[in-house]
Amino acid sequence: MQSLSFQLKHTCGQARAGTVTTRHGTIHTPIFMPVGTQATVKALSPRELDEAQAQIILGNTYHLYLRPGHELVKRFGGLHGFMNWPKPILTDSGGYQVFSLGSLRKITEEGVEFRSHIDGSRHFISPEKSLEIQQALGSDIMMVFDECPPSTADRGYIEKSLAMTLRWASRSRTAWTNRQQQALFGIIQGGLYPDLRLQSLSALVEMDFPGYAIGGLSVGEPPEKMYEVVEHIAPAMPADRPRYLMGVGTPVDLIQCIDRGVDMFDCVMPTRNARNGTLFTSTGKVNIKNARYAEDHEPLDSQCSCYTCRNFSRGYLRHLYQCGEILGLRLNTLHNIHYYLQLMAGARAAIADGTWNRWKNQQLDIYK
Amino acid sequence: MQSLSFQLKHTCGQARAGTVTTRHGTIHTPIFMPVGTQATVKALSPRELDEAQAQIILGNTYHLYLRPGHELVKRFGGLHGFMNWPKPILTDSGGYQVFSLGSLRKITEEGVEFRSHIDGSRHFISPEKSLEIQQALGSDIMMVFDECPPSTADRGYIEKSLAMTLRWASRSRTAWTNRQQQALFGIIQGGLYPDLRLQSLSALVEMDFPGYAIGGLSVGEPPEKMYEVVEHIAPAMPADRPRYLMGVGTPVDLIQCIDRGVDMFDCVMPTRNARNGTLFTSTGKVNIKNARYAEDHEPLDSQCSCYTCRNFSRGYLRHLYQCGEILGLRLNTLHNIHYYLQLMAGARAAIADGTWNRWKNQQLDIYK
């Protein structure tokens, strides 16, 4: 038995609905994956994630390697056992986080040497080491270790980086020793250069991964640039494998990229924005800090069925935010995650019904 | 119909089990009241409080008066509606918080002038103003506005303070205009002087309150001194009214004071300690920060049925604490509140069964 299988069920133009089956269960795509950086989706319990119908969450290899350590996590039954989340988990490779350390890291052909952001200690992660960590974490989907140059870097740098990233992808694939248990996705790089993106994809497809991701986007370029790259590359990706756009994005980004053929997304936006008081609703964004909500007796989103919207007023949420109360962070996060997951459920239903274009335009209108 | 009725059901020595019935339901005593300072018990949702079998919670008049303001809370259906807690609520008078402001407040016969700890703005609370605020908050049990001198103050100061506090109690009683809706408790002061405590009690009983509290304890004196005062005063309090010991305390304090005839308690200890990583279990205190728990696969308390203990290991709780994750604050708080409430359930059962002394000694042995 393979560690992962994908079934394409419906299409509407480029938009796709399907299922990804892993050892920990089946994911219905398009799907958004809440980010659980340090073995917890910030502010939420596994029970709440389950009630919000989260199907798969993401863990961060860099953070878990440093704290509590992947070998410790392994002794607790992997990330599933450690955090008590029985459904699928995807881990990133640590690449993006390590490259974000800036002056604290040094890249060579062998891998990346870096200093911990926690205590300054020295560490080294290579493609093989990243796989070793992710195998200890026991995620259902692992990612190859790649370099993430700024999408706006010059062509010379991007070309050189891409060549090394492809050699790293090949090394990752060789280090992938448990193909029945954990899947491994390749990551397409190449900045904003269509030809480099295609070259990256073609080299990865030759290596044959169970799924492919688009990396290095949503790192500062305008959304239209990102949509262009996705529009160019997604339809060229193997139709029989899941397509994952890493680190994206706003509700509009998700809809625009589903429309261009993407199946899976992750982003800290719904959780981080929630903690900053920015909430997504069926009528647009709400900044709950705003004084206009102090006397507002209505729920945050009268169309929403989450615990927050069923039980509390905007006035109460604003009060909790003003006081810095933990319950405010919780209720806001719960709502935003529920919103993102309901948005994906809406997208799946529309693709299955053949009403994708109408649904998409309705949703995009909200954010106009 | 009265706003509150008390039924004494069982006694074992001085220990009592009974029921307090309010407009928002019946409380079984002895009971611990989780503290919800700013219209939320820190880190917990109303659903979690309900699942932990919380019967009544406490709100802080001083904090709610300043933010979001009692009149705003009133327009949201009072504190019950605002925070979506349908069961009984007790509000303090604001006295203790205002007196804790130190140099920021000035006491006169009329009341207390003080500066907000949030923005430095000037305010004035009198016995009448405190009742007005508490009536707007709509709590089931209100407290009279009293002065809380340090229990170690000299006799001259305590005598003078007590005389004024009794005049304030009388003014509070006069300002208590909605006797069918909200109950009002008198507060016994008198520091560590047995005769002053009795004098305070007798004056209050003459005014006839639906319940009586012991105030001004657990403010720095050794526990034995506190137990002495309680042992002296509690049995002299009217047997047909609930007896509330304010701001107390540790699990041992609760047991020792139930043993001396107290029915109701509140304290920030279980919630505050939880956020600092100090947890109460059936085998004693656990400091979850400790490195010895890093590899501990056992639940926090194998005897406990709370969500935390049913689902997570000590190793995971330590990891969350080390990372400063919100879920750690939540799971720790949930457990400590569950522990306190189960302790009270155990006390009630033991008093009803006539096994109080044996149960008490077993519990006290844990903390020896």
XYZ file of C-alpha atoms in Angstrom, chain A residues 37-48 51 63-64 67-68 71-72 75-77 81-84 275 293-298 307 310-316 319-320 322-327 329-331, chain B residues 37-48 51 63-64 67-68 71-72 75-77 81-84 275 293-298 307 310-316 319-320 322-327 329-331:
104
model
C 3.845 25.459 14.349
C 4.852 24.157 17.766
C 2.622 21.054 17.951
C -0.480 23.190 18.561
C -2.615 25.348 16.300
C -2.220 28.528 18.341
C -5.074 29.048 20.858
C -7.106 25.984 19.753
C -7.549 22.505 21.221
C -7.672 19.380 19.045
C -11.340 19.049 19.982
C -12.079 22.522 18.628
C -15.439 20.534 15.596
C 10.436 24.644 15.390
C 9.788 21.049 16.457
C 11.821 22.338 20.737
C 10.974 19.771 22.062
C 13.477 12.334 18.856
C 11.443 13.231 21.923
C 9.063 8.605 21.662
C 5.589 10.102 22.255
C 4.243 8.315 19.168
C 0.531 11.027 19.621
C 2.349 13.984 21.158
C -0.363 16.548 20.392
C -3.255 14.087 20.324
C -4.952 37.256 17.498
C -18.334 47.445 17.937
C -18.381 48.331 21.658
C -22.198 48.426 21.755
C -22.793 45.898 18.961
C -25.134 43.149 20.191
C -24.968 41.125 16.965
C -19.158 28.443 18.784
C -23.534 31.076 18.216
C -22.755 32.395 21.704
C -21.185 35.836 21.815
C -21.715 39.397 20.589
C -19.303 41.652 18.767
C -19.405 43.898 21.846
C -18.182 41.069 24.072
C -14.220 43.847 25.298
C -12.102 40.666 25.476
C -9.403 45.407 24.706
C -8.608 43.593 27.949
C -6.088 41.246 26.313
C -8.066 38.260 27.555
C -7.049 34.778 26.364
C -10.675 33.914 25.647
C -7.721 35.124 21.219
C -9.485 31.763 21.383
C -12.896 32.887 20.154
C -12.430 39.274 36.827
C -13.111 40.905 33.443
C -16.278 38.993 32.440
C -14.251 35.851 31.665
C -12.621 33.223 33.838
C -9.143 33.646 32.399
C -8.388 31.174 29.555
C -11.710 29.261 29.827
C -14.915 29.345 27.802
C -18.351 29.168 29.432
C -18.743 25.717 27.875
C -15.589 24.488 29.596
C -18.267 20.882 31.715
C -12.684 45.997 36.768
C -16.076 45.832 35.080
C -14.001 48.365 31.433
C -16.354 47.948 29.608
C -24.035 50.570 32.019
C -22.790 48.951 28.835
C -27.526 46.963 27.997
C -26.161 43.501 27.090
C -28.518 41.840 29.589
C -25.986 38.036 28.961
C -22.718 39.807 28.210
C -20.478 36.803 28.886
C -23.097 34.157 28.099
C -0.844 30.081 34.099
C 8.447 16.088 33.038
C 9.930 16.520 29.537
C 9.809 12.763 28.829
C 6.822 11.985 31.070
C 4.167 10.109 29.066
C 1.651 9.935 31.935
C -10.171 17.038 29.195
C -7.936 12.417 29.420
C -6.014 13.582 26.349
C -2.510 14.867 27.020
C 0.762 13.856 28.674
C 2.834 15.763 31.199
C 5.541 15.928 28.512
C 3.193 17.709 26.112
C 6.354 21.565 25.982
C 3.384 23.947 25.681
C 8.098 26.087 27.592
C 6.879 27.517 24.285
C 4.461 29.957 25.926
C 1.592 28.444 23.935
C -1.961 29.576 24.729
C -3.160 25.970 24.708
C -2.507 28.102 29.683
C -5.897 26.669 28.738
C -5.204 23.030 29.550
